[in-house]
């Protein structure tokens, strides 16, 4: 970027503007996925909505490429683009809770840790994610699922309003009563329609939960998955449990004798009466005696941090996902095959339940296209060593190709890789795609916001 343009940007904004010659440049361009190594022209750390408006005007008037960064967890690295400007919302980390109205306003750069901490003080929470380091913005705009989905629905089901800076630099509030078409699109349509500077969520009662982990030897994957597919959908909605294939990490709560062993298992979250949790989970012996079973009461924000240290920022990542309405025996065979051949100690597969309360929202009420899905699956090749990047990617692609024929065709938009085809985005939105294209045309006719899983504007 021309040095004069960089200086003009610095003069126009309250927040810092970081260029390639600045000492903070290399730290600024690092995101959660270390497989992404890109060199943007500049980082604009927006201090407030006014900075976002000024930055949008600046990049539009100078015909600059740009991307938006919230928490930086984008697997395909959509928040950083070579030679573009990244609008970094990191300074906008704030949460304001109204305990009487049971709502929270959340800054566009906030992480789940910020949201969970602020709301937990009042015995409240939002159904969102499984890691505290995830950005609220990216997760919400993609739809959002996590430990509380069966009980309280998707993250977007708790969204009541959003402040948005549009492609023309104007500022609007989207809700059921203001710009309802934009509000509909924001609930699952990704970052296609503007920069959300703040979200307002409806809050739900959640305090101390019963968290649990049950593990079985990987050789029992078939038996466990057959049991899991029958048990969880009919279990009380207070119980959430996502299935995983994994290598047991060293350290508590896992005993030393299972460290480093390949396992399959379920991570539990029980939000009901603590006294009944053990009775509900007594069935974990049905597919065969588990190698490990652990439950403990813990504050919900503590459960949200359970995986933060295991998979911190700076690892090599490659992931792909799909939605599933069933787990047939042929798919179970695929899971068993790849679980036995995890390429690295951190590589994994998760099946997140998206039934329960998420199914009680009408398919036409939000842009989320798969209200009939039972599970949102993700396959993640993960390792700290760049030398293993090709191996983890190949394992993930092979796994996905063998499993995809058993899927519903689309995926949670945040689990789509950058190298996947445009058809995958269209499949993810199903018959909502044309409506989304029309809304895109109304609010962003020139596709200024295209560093995302892009929806083309259509008149």
GROMACS .gro file of C-alpha atoms in nm:
model
  459
    1UNK     CA    1   0.000   0.000   0.000
    2UNK     CA    2   0.114   0.350  -0.080
    3UNK     CA    3   0.264   0.510   0.230
    4UNK     CA    4   0.051   0.823   0.189
    5UNK     CA    5  -0.267   0.616   0.197
    6UNK     CA    6  -0.148   0.446   0.514
    7UNK     CA    7  -0.087   0.782   0.679
    8UNK     CA    8  -0.425   0.911   0.564
    9UNK     CA    9  -0.588   0.610   0.727
   10UNK     CA   10  -0.405   0.679   1.052
   11UNK     CA   11  -0.534   1.033   1.048
   12UNK     CA   12  -0.892   0.926   0.987
   13UNK     CA   13  -0.925   0.669   1.266
   14UNK     CA   14  -0.905   0.662   1.646
   15UNK     CA   15  -0.767   0.308   1.658
   16UNK     CA   16  -0.413   0.217   1.547
   17UNK     CA   17  -0.332   0.134   1.185
   18UNK     CA   18  -0.054  -0.123   1.152
   19UNK     CA   19   0.150  -0.150   0.832
   20UNK     CA   20   0.417  -0.399   0.717
   21UNK     CA   21   0.701  -0.183   0.852
   22UNK     CA   22   0.556  -0.162   1.202
   23UNK     CA   23   0.691  -0.386   1.482
   24UNK     CA   24   0.338  -0.510   1.561
   25UNK     CA   25   0.276  -0.629   1.205
   26UNK     CA   26   0.380  -0.995   1.238
   27UNK     CA   27   0.189  -1.048   1.565
   28UNK     CA   28  -0.113  -0.878   1.408
   29UNK     CA   29  -0.127  -1.115   1.111
   30UNK     CA   30  -0.118  -1.432   1.320
   31UNK     CA   31  -0.456  -1.596   1.359
   32UNK     CA   32  -0.577  -1.911   1.531
   33UNK     CA   33  -0.485  -2.133   1.235
   34UNK     CA   34  -0.108  -2.122   1.182
   35UNK     CA   35  -0.148  -2.292   0.843
   36UNK     CA   36  -0.260  -1.949   0.720
   37UNK     CA   37   0.042  -1.727   0.642
   38UNK     CA   38  -0.078  -1.416   0.462
   39UNK     CA   39   0.049  -1.060   0.442
   40UNK     CA   40  -0.226  -0.798   0.444
   41UNK     CA   41  -0.140  -0.443   0.341
   42UNK     CA   42  -0.257  -0.306   0.676
   43UNK     CA   43  -0.450  -0.382   0.993
   44UNK     CA   44  -0.703  -0.127   1.112
   45UNK     CA   45  -0.781  -0.184   1.479
   46UNK     CA   46  -1.123  -0.022   1.504
   47UNK     CA   47  -1.188   0.145   1.839
   48UNK     CA   48  -1.561   0.184   1.786
   49UNK     CA   49  -1.843   0.189   1.531
   50UNK     CA   50  -1.724   0.529   1.409
   51UNK     CA   51  -1.389   0.377   1.316
   52UNK     CA   52  -1.563   0.098   1.128
   53UNK     CA   53  -1.772   0.348   0.932
   54UNK     CA   54  -1.464   0.556   0.847
   55UNK     CA   55  -1.264   0.246   0.750
   56UNK     CA   56  -1.541   0.118   0.520
   57UNK     CA   57  -1.562   0.457   0.351
   58UNK     CA   58  -1.183   0.461   0.312
   59UNK     CA   59  -1.145   0.118   0.154
   60UNK     CA   60  -1.443   0.178  -0.076
   61UNK     CA   61  -1.323   0.519  -0.194
   62UNK     CA   62  -0.970   0.389  -0.256
   63UNK     CA   63  -1.093   0.065  -0.416
   64UNK     CA   64  -0.901  -0.148  -0.164
   65UNK     CA   65  -0.952  -0.515  -0.086
   66UNK     CA   66  -1.046  -0.579   0.275
   67UNK     CA   67  -1.153  -0.844   0.525
   68UNK     CA   68  -1.305  -0.837   0.873
   69UNK     CA   69  -1.158  -1.002   1.180
   70UNK     CA   70  -1.350  -1.074   1.498
   71UNK     CA   71  -1.190  -1.348   1.706
   72UNK     CA   72  -0.955  -1.477   1.432
   73UNK     CA   73  -1.081  -1.838   1.456
   74UNK     CA   74  -1.168  -1.866   1.086
   75UNK     CA   75  -1.032  -2.205   0.978
   76UNK     CA   76  -0.973  -2.099   0.617
   77UNK     CA   77  -0.831  -1.765   0.732
   78UNK     CA   78  -1.101  -1.550   0.576
   79UNK     CA   79  -1.010  -1.264   0.812
   80UNK     CA   80  -0.670  -1.205   0.648
   81UNK     CA   81  -0.613  -1.155   0.275
   82UNK     CA   82  -0.283  -1.085   0.099
   83UNK     CA   83  -0.239  -0.715   0.013
   84UNK     CA   84  -0.577  -0.626   0.163
   85UNK     CA   85  -0.684  -0.423   0.467
   86UNK     CA   86  -0.805  -0.619   0.769
   87UNK     CA   87  -1.064  -0.441   0.982
   88UNK     CA   88  -0.972  -0.585   1.321
   89UNK     CA   89  -1.249  -0.549   1.579
   90UNK     CA   90  -1.031  -0.671   1.870
   91UNK     CA   91  -1.048  -0.337   2.058
   92UNK     CA   92  -1.429  -0.367   2.065
   93UNK     CA   93  -1.433  -0.628   2.343
   94UNK     CA   94  -1.708  -0.537   2.586
   95UNK     CA   95  -2.026  -0.689   2.728
   96UNK     CA   96  -2.309  -0.505   2.904
   97UNK     CA   97  -2.566  -0.723   3.081
   98UNK     CA   98  -2.919  -0.615   3.169
   99UNK     CA   99  -3.013  -0.876   3.430
  100UNK     CA  100  -3.372  -0.751   3.457
  101UNK     CA  101  -3.446  -0.771   3.084
  102UNK     CA  102  -3.218  -1.076   3.060
  103UNK     CA  103  -3.030  -0.939   2.763
  104UNK     CA  104  -2.667  -0.859   2.687
  105UNK     CA  105  -2.510  -0.620   2.438
  106UNK     CA  106  -2.179  -0.752   2.309
  107UNK     CA  107  -1.906  -0.570   2.118
  108UNK     CA  108  -1.818  -0.704   1.774
  109UNK     CA  109  -1.464  -0.799   1.877
  110UNK     CA  110  -1.564  -0.991   2.189
  111UNK     CA  111  -1.470  -1.352   2.257
  112UNK     CA  112  -1.694  -1.616   2.411
  113UNK     CA  113  -1.482  -1.581   2.727
  114UNK     CA  114  -1.597  -1.219   2.757
  115UNK     CA  115  -1.962  -1.310   2.705
  116UNK     CA  116  -1.956  -1.610   2.938
  117UNK     CA  117  -1.778  -1.423   3.217
  118UNK     CA  118  -2.014  -1.125   3.211
  119UNK     CA  119  -2.338  -1.321   3.192
  120UNK     CA  120  -2.237  -1.592   3.441
  121UNK     CA  121  -2.223  -1.334   3.720
  122UNK     CA  122  -2.603  -1.316   3.688
  123UNK     CA  123  -2.665  -1.691   3.644
  124UNK     CA  124  -2.733  -1.640   3.275
  125UNK     CA  125  -2.576  -1.737   2.943
  126UNK     CA  126  -2.604  -1.771   2.565
  127UNK     CA  127  -2.586  -2.102   2.373
  128UNK     CA  128  -2.258  -2.049   2.189
  129UNK     CA  129  -1.960  -2.269   2.108
  130UNK     CA  130  -1.731  -2.500   2.306
  131UNK     CA  131  -1.416  -2.286   2.335
  132UNK     CA  132  -1.379  -1.956   2.517
  133UNK     CA  133  -1.128  -1.820   2.263
  134UNK     CA  134  -1.381  -1.822   1.977
  135UNK     CA  135  -1.502  -1.486   1.850
  136UNK     CA  136  -1.867  -1.406   1.918
  137UNK     CA  137  -1.910  -1.241   1.578
  138UNK     CA  138  -1.802  -1.516   1.341
  139UNK     CA  139  -1.971  -1.787   1.541
  140UNK     CA  140  -2.301  -1.598   1.563
  141UNK     CA  141  -2.318  -1.493   1.199
  142UNK     CA  142  -2.264  -1.855   1.094
  143UNK     CA  143  -2.551  -1.971   1.316
  144UNK     CA  144  -2.367  -2.096   1.623
  145UNK     CA  145  -2.397  -2.423   1.813
  146UNK     CA  146  -2.239  -2.560   2.130
  147UNK     CA  147  -2.297  -2.719   2.469
  148UNK     CA  148  -2.639  -2.557   2.520
  149UNK     CA  149  -2.793  -2.612   2.175
  150UNK     CA  150  -3.035  -2.891   2.266
  151UNK     CA  151  -3.160  -2.686   2.563
  152UNK     CA  152  -3.168  -2.334   2.418
  153UNK     CA  153  -3.118  -2.362   2.041
  154UNK     CA  154  -2.864  -2.205   1.809
  155UNK     CA  155  -2.682  -1.885   1.895
  156UNK     CA  156  -2.886  -1.695   1.636
  157UNK     CA  157  -3.206  -1.811   1.805
  158UNK     CA  158  -3.107  -1.588   2.099
  159UNK     CA  159  -3.008  -1.288   1.883
  160UNK     CA  160  -3.259  -1.003   1.915
  161UNK     CA  161  -3.075  -0.717   1.742
  162UNK     CA  162  -2.747  -0.623   1.574
  163UNK     CA  163  -2.581  -0.289   1.498
  164UNK     CA  164  -2.436  -0.305   1.148
  165UNK     CA  165  -2.214  -0.087   0.930
  166UNK     CA  166  -2.320  -0.139   0.570
  167UNK     CA  167  -2.121  -0.130   0.246
  168UNK     CA  168  -2.207   0.238   0.190
  169UNK     CA  169  -2.065   0.328   0.534
  170UNK     CA  170  -2.404   0.387   0.693
  171UNK     CA  171  -2.501   0.253   1.036
  172UNK     CA  172  -2.825   0.064   1.100
  173UNK     CA  173  -2.980  -0.153   1.367
  174UNK     CA  174  -3.130  -0.480   1.243
  175UNK     CA  175  -3.405  -0.653   1.438
  176UNK     CA  176  -3.751  -0.802   1.385
  177UNK     CA  177  -3.890  -0.448   1.358
  178UNK     CA  178  -3.601  -0.263   1.186
  179UNK     CA  179  -3.451  -0.392   0.862
  180UNK     CA  180  -3.609  -0.733   0.924
  181UNK     CA  181  -3.475  -0.874   0.596
  182UNK     CA  182  -3.120  -0.790   0.702
  183UNK     CA  183  -3.184  -0.935   1.047
  184UNK     CA  184  -3.308  -1.257   0.888
  185UNK     CA  185  -2.992  -1.279   0.673
  186UNK     CA  186  -2.753  -1.210   0.961
  187UNK     CA  187  -2.885  -1.515   1.145
  188UNK     CA  188  -2.675  -1.769   0.960
  189UNK     CA  189  -2.571  -1.584   0.644
  190UNK     CA  190  -2.214  -1.519   0.756
  191UNK     CA  191  -2.023  -1.194   0.708
  192UNK     CA  192  -2.183  -1.112   0.374
  193UNK     CA  193  -2.399  -0.817   0.468
  194UNK     CA  194  -2.196  -0.575   0.676
  195UNK     CA  195  -1.974  -0.536   0.981
  196UNK     CA  196  -2.163  -0.609   1.302
  197UNK     CA  197  -2.030  -0.370   1.565
  198UNK     CA  198  -2.252  -0.505   1.845
  199UNK     CA  199  -2.496  -0.787   1.910
  200UNK     CA  200  -2.787  -0.800   2.152
  201UNK     CA  201  -2.873  -1.142   2.288
  202UNK     CA  202  -3.157  -1.285   2.490
  203UNK     CA  203  -3.010  -1.461   2.795
  204UNK     CA  204  -3.107  -1.792   2.951
  205UNK     CA  205  -3.064  -1.943   3.297
  206UNK     CA  206  -2.734  -2.133   3.321
  207UNK     CA  207  -2.499  -2.147   3.616
  208UNK     CA  208  -2.322  -2.458   3.742
  209UNK     CA  209  -2.352  -2.749   3.503
  210UNK     CA  210  -2.250  -3.112   3.529
  211UNK     CA  211  -1.970  -3.163   3.280
  212UNK     CA  212  -1.851  -3.506   3.182
  213UNK     CA  213  -1.628  -3.707   2.954
  214UNK     CA  214  -1.676  -4.076   2.872
  215UNK     CA  215  -1.414  -4.261   2.665
  216UNK     CA  216  -1.401  -4.606   2.511
  217UNK     CA  217  -1.115  -4.777   2.323
  218UNK     CA  218  -1.120  -4.686   1.956
  219UNK     CA  219  -1.193  -5.051   1.869
  220UNK     CA  220  -1.541  -4.997   2.020
  221UNK     CA  221  -1.627  -4.706   1.787
  222UNK     CA  222  -1.895  -4.901   1.601
  223UNK     CA  223  -2.074  -5.014   1.916
  224UNK     CA  224  -2.052  -4.670   2.078
  225UNK     CA  225  -2.181  -4.482   1.775
  226UNK     CA  226  -2.473  -4.724   1.731
  227UNK     CA  227  -2.566  -4.663   2.094
  228UNK     CA  228  -2.509  -4.285   2.074
  229UNK     CA  229  -2.727  -4.235   1.765
  230UNK     CA  230  -3.021  -4.397   1.947
  231UNK     CA  231  -2.964  -4.262   2.297
  232UNK     CA  232  -2.900  -3.890   2.255
  233UNK     CA  233  -3.200  -3.784   2.041
  234UNK     CA  234  -3.441  -3.930   2.296
  235UNK     CA  235  -3.247  -3.806   2.602
  236UNK     CA  236  -3.375  -3.503   2.799
  237UNK     CA  237  -3.286  -3.173   2.634
  238UNK     CA  238  -3.096  -3.078   2.950
  239UNK     CA  239  -2.834  -3.324   2.826
  240UNK     CA  240  -2.597  -3.228   2.547
  241UNK     CA  241  -2.326  -3.465   2.435
  242UNK     CA  242  -2.101  -3.439   2.133
  243UNK     CA  243  -1.927  -3.747   1.999
  244UNK     CA  244  -1.554  -3.735   1.930
  245UNK     CA  245  -1.268  -3.946   1.798
  246UNK     CA  246  -0.943  -3.847   1.967
  247UNK     CA  247  -0.605  -3.936   2.110
  248UNK     CA  248  -0.612  -3.899   2.489
  249UNK     CA  249  -0.397  -3.602   2.590
  250UNK     CA  250  -0.148  -3.631   2.877
  251UNK     CA  251  -0.268  -3.471   3.195
  252UNK     CA  252  -0.575  -3.448   3.418
  253UNK     CA  253  -0.845  -3.560   3.439
  254UNK     CA  254  -0.718  -3.855   3.235
  255UNK     CA  255  -0.523  -4.131   3.416
  256UNK     CA  256  -0.172  -4.197   3.293
  257UNK     CA  257  -0.251  -4.546   3.167
  258UNK     CA  258  -0.470  -4.410   2.884
  259UNK     CA  259  -0.245  -4.116   2.784
  260UNK     CA  260  -0.168  -4.128   2.411
  261UNK     CA  261  -0.427  -4.397   2.335
  262UNK     CA  262  -0.676  -4.356   2.050
  263UNK     CA  263  -1.030  -4.343   2.187
  264UNK     CA  264  -1.383  -4.253   2.094
  265UNK     CA  265  -1.604  -4.075   2.340
  266UNK     CA  266  -1.868  -3.819   2.434
  267UNK     CA  267  -1.827  -3.482   2.605
  268UNK     CA  268  -2.134  -3.415   2.820
  269UNK     CA  269  -2.308  -3.105   2.953
  270UNK     CA  270  -2.607  -3.148   3.186
  271UNK     CA  271  -2.807  -2.836   3.275
  272UNK     CA  272  -3.081  -3.007   3.477
  273UNK     CA  273  -3.106  -3.110   3.842
  274UNK     CA  274  -2.751  -3.203   3.951
  275UNK     CA  275  -2.888  -3.486   4.166
  276UNK     CA  276  -3.022  -3.668   3.859
  277UNK     CA  277  -2.714  -3.639   3.638
  278UNK     CA  278  -2.556  -3.971   3.739
  279UNK     CA  279  -2.883  -4.158   3.683
  280UNK     CA  280  -2.916  -4.008   3.335
  281UNK     CA  281  -2.557  -4.098   3.249
  282UNK     CA  282  -2.567  -4.448   3.400
  283UNK     CA  283  -2.643  -4.575   3.050
  284UNK     CA  284  -2.285  -4.509   2.935
  285UNK     CA  285  -2.208  -4.875   3.016
  286UNK     CA  286  -2.456  -5.002   2.757
  287UNK     CA  287  -2.216  -5.004   2.457
  288UNK     CA  288  -1.951  -5.170   2.674
  289UNK     CA  289  -1.753  -5.070   2.983
  290UNK     CA  290  -1.588  -4.732   2.924
  291UNK     CA  291  -1.215  -4.695   2.971
  292UNK     CA  292  -1.278  -4.365   3.145
  293UNK     CA  293  -1.585  -4.188   3.284
  294UNK     CA  294  -1.569  -3.854   3.460
  295UNK     CA  295  -1.836  -3.610   3.574
  296UNK     CA  296  -1.809  -3.303   3.792
  297UNK     CA  297  -2.007  -2.989   3.868
  298UNK     CA  298  -1.844  -2.679   3.730
  299UNK     CA  299  -1.939  -2.323   3.637
  300UNK     CA  300  -2.046  -2.308   3.274
  301UNK     CA  301  -1.759  -2.072   3.177
  302UNK     CA  302  -1.511  -2.329   3.312
  303UNK     CA  303  -1.658  -2.597   3.082
  304UNK     CA  304  -1.615  -2.350   2.795
  305UNK     CA  305  -1.240  -2.333   2.864
  306UNK     CA  306  -1.189  -2.712   2.878
  307UNK     CA  307  -1.021  -2.731   2.535
  308UNK     CA  308  -0.846  -2.392   2.530
  309UNK     CA  309  -0.506  -2.518   2.644
  310UNK     CA  310  -0.530  -2.843   2.447
  311UNK     CA  311  -0.572  -2.666   2.113
  312UNK     CA  312  -0.435  -2.313   2.157
  313UNK     CA  313  -0.369  -2.048   1.896
  314UNK     CA  314  -0.081  -2.127   1.660
  315UNK     CA  315  -0.144  -2.486   1.547
  316UNK     CA  316  -0.173  -2.616   1.192
  317UNK     CA  317  -0.543  -2.670   1.108
  318UNK     CA  318  -0.739  -2.810   0.820
  319UNK     CA  319  -1.109  -2.884   0.861
  320UNK     CA  320  -1.423  -2.979   0.672
  321UNK     CA  321  -1.779  -3.038   0.785
  322UNK     CA  322  -2.123  -3.169   0.693
  323UNK     CA  323  -2.475  -3.191   0.832
  324UNK     CA  324  -2.629  -3.530   0.907
  325UNK     CA  325  -2.988  -3.637   0.974
  326UNK     CA  326  -2.883  -3.990   1.066
  327UNK     CA  327  -2.576  -4.200   1.143
  328UNK     CA  328  -2.623  -4.513   0.931
  329UNK     CA  329  -2.410  -4.823   0.972
  330UNK     CA  330  -2.212  -4.746   0.655
  331UNK     CA  331  -2.118  -4.404   0.797
  332UNK     CA  332  -2.020  -4.569   1.124
  333UNK     CA  333  -1.779  -4.790   0.931
  334UNK     CA  334  -1.619  -4.475   0.784
  335UNK     CA  335  -1.585  -4.317   1.128
  336UNK     CA  336  -1.429  -4.633   1.271
  337UNK     CA  337  -1.177  -4.656   0.987
  338UNK     CA  338  -1.050  -4.299   1.022
  339UNK     CA  339  -1.066  -4.293   1.403
  340UNK     CA  340  -0.822  -4.584   1.406
  341UNK     CA  341  -0.591  -4.386   1.177
  342UNK     CA  342  -0.581  -4.042   1.336
  343UNK     CA  343  -0.271  -3.888   1.174
  344UNK     CA  344  -0.157  -3.681   1.474
  345UNK     CA  345  -0.229  -3.661   1.845
  346UNK     CA  346  -0.454  -3.356   1.811
  347UNK     CA  347  -0.649  -3.456   1.499
  348UNK     CA  348  -1.012  -3.529   1.574
  349UNK     CA  349  -1.371  -3.560   1.455
  350UNK     CA  350  -1.675  -3.416   1.636
  351UNK     CA  351  -2.049  -3.469   1.588
  352UNK     CA  352  -2.240  -3.184   1.754
  353UNK     CA  353  -2.613  -3.239   1.819
  354UNK     CA  354  -2.833  -2.966   1.666
  355UNK     CA  355  -3.174  -3.104   1.757
  356UNK     CA  356  -3.395  -3.024   2.057
  357UNK     CA  357  -3.469  -2.653   2.089
  358UNK     CA  358  -3.298  -2.584   1.756
  359UNK     CA  359  -3.571  -2.789   1.584
  360UNK     CA  360  -3.851  -2.579   1.731
  361UNK     CA  361  -3.755  -2.276   1.522
  362UNK     CA  362  -3.924  -2.276   1.183
  363UNK     CA  363  -3.695  -2.335   0.886
  364UNK     CA  364  -3.808  -2.005   0.729
  365UNK     CA  365  -3.739  -1.791   1.036
  366UNK     CA  366  -3.360  -1.761   0.990
  367UNK     CA  367  -3.102  -1.803   0.716
  368UNK     CA  368  -2.976  -2.128   0.881
  369UNK     CA  369  -3.071  -2.384   0.619
  370UNK     CA  370  -3.073  -2.713   0.811
  371UNK     CA  371  -3.333  -2.707   1.088
  372UNK     CA  372  -3.392  -3.077   1.012
  373UNK     CA  373  -3.030  -3.178   1.075
  374UNK     CA  374  -2.955  -3.391   1.381
  375UNK     CA  375  -2.578  -3.344   1.388
  376UNK     CA  376  -2.325  -3.092   1.262
  377UNK     CA  377  -2.002  -3.278   1.196
  378UNK     CA  378  -1.648  -3.148   1.165
  379UNK     CA  379  -1.327  -3.332   1.078
  380UNK     CA  380  -1.015  -3.152   1.197
  381UNK     CA  381  -0.657  -3.232   1.103
  382UNK     CA  382  -0.448  -3.055   1.371
  383UNK     CA  383  -0.078  -3.051   1.458
  384UNK     CA  384   0.184  -2.799   1.576
  385UNK     CA  385   0.442  -2.899   1.312
  386UNK     CA  386   0.414  -2.737   0.965
  387UNK     CA  387   0.589  -3.044   0.824
  388UNK     CA  388   0.268  -3.239   0.894
  389UNK     CA  389   0.037  -2.993   0.720
  390UNK     CA  390   0.004  -3.203   0.404
  391UNK     CA  391  -0.063  -3.523   0.599
  392UNK     CA  392  -0.337  -3.376   0.817
  393UNK     CA  393  -0.502  -3.214   0.518
  394UNK     CA  394  -0.500  -3.538   0.319
  395UNK     CA  395  -0.644  -3.739   0.609
  396UNK     CA  396  -0.921  -3.482   0.649
  397UNK     CA  397  -1.006  -3.471   0.277
  398UNK     CA  398  -1.007  -3.851   0.245
  399UNK     CA  399  -1.226  -3.887   0.555
  400UNK     CA  400  -1.468  -3.621   0.430
  401UNK     CA  401  -1.491  -3.772   0.080
  402UNK     CA  402  -1.576  -4.113   0.221
  403UNK     CA  403  -1.829  -3.970   0.467
  404UNK     CA  404  -1.993  -3.702   0.251
  405UNK     CA  405  -2.224  -3.944   0.063
  406UNK     CA  406  -2.394  -4.013   0.398
  407UNK     CA  407  -2.449  -3.641   0.468
  408UNK     CA  408  -2.735  -3.403   0.389
  409UNK     CA  409  -2.520  -3.218   0.134
  410UNK     CA  410  -2.440  -2.891   0.312
  411UNK     CA  411  -2.236  -2.793   0.615
  412UNK     CA  412  -2.223  -2.541   0.898
  413UNK     CA  413  -2.082  -2.248   0.704
  414UNK     CA  414  -1.799  -2.195   0.957
  415UNK     CA  415  -1.674  -2.548   0.883
  416UNK     CA  416  -1.635  -2.498   0.505
  417UNK     CA  417  -1.276  -2.483   0.383
  418UNK     CA  418  -1.145  -2.203   0.161
  419UNK     CA  419  -1.058  -2.453  -0.113
  420UNK     CA  420  -1.406  -2.602  -0.139
  421UNK     CA  421  -1.631  -2.527  -0.437
  422UNK     CA  422  -1.896  -2.256  -0.464
  423UNK     CA  423  -2.154  -2.534  -0.476
  424UNK     CA  424  -2.080  -2.603  -0.110
  425UNK     CA  425  -2.195  -2.254  -0.008
  426UNK     CA  426  -2.514  -2.288  -0.211
  427UNK     CA  427  -2.578  -2.633  -0.065
  428UNK     CA  428  -2.534  -2.493   0.285
  429UNK     CA  429  -2.820  -2.246   0.237
  430UNK     CA  430  -3.047  -2.473   0.032
  431UNK     CA  431  -3.359  -2.284  -0.085
  432UNK     CA  432  -3.258  -1.979   0.123
  433UNK     CA  433  -2.971  -1.903  -0.115
  434UNK     CA  434  -3.172  -1.702  -0.369
  435UNK     CA  435  -3.337  -1.496  -0.094
  436UNK     CA  436  -2.996  -1.428   0.057
  437UNK     CA  437  -2.867  -1.319  -0.284
  438UNK     CA  438  -3.151  -1.067  -0.311
  439UNK     CA  439  -3.081  -0.926   0.035
  440UNK     CA  440  -2.713  -0.909  -0.053
  441UNK     CA  441  -2.801  -0.704  -0.361
  442UNK     CA  442  -3.007  -0.463  -0.153
  443UNK     CA  443  -2.738  -0.401   0.110
  444UNK     CA  444  -2.414  -0.477  -0.078
  445UNK     CA  445  -2.486  -0.466  -0.454
  446UNK     CA  446  -2.118  -0.447  -0.553
  447UNK     CA  447  -2.013  -0.733  -0.323
  448UNK     CA  448  -1.778  -0.521  -0.115
  449UNK     CA  449  -1.803  -0.788   0.155
  450UNK     CA  450  -1.662  -1.086  -0.034
  451UNK     CA  451  -1.376  -1.213   0.187
  452UNK     CA  452  -1.610  -1.474   0.332
  453UNK     CA  453  -1.807  -1.781   0.228
  454UNK     CA  454  -1.953  -1.556  -0.036
  455UNK     CA  455  -2.313  -1.512  -0.141
  456UNK     CA  456  -2.332  -1.334  -0.475
  457UNK     CA  457  -2.567  -1.033  -0.499
  458UNK     CA  458  -2.858  -1.102  -0.734
  459UNK     CA  459  -3.111  -0.842  -0.847
   0.00000   0.00000   0.00000
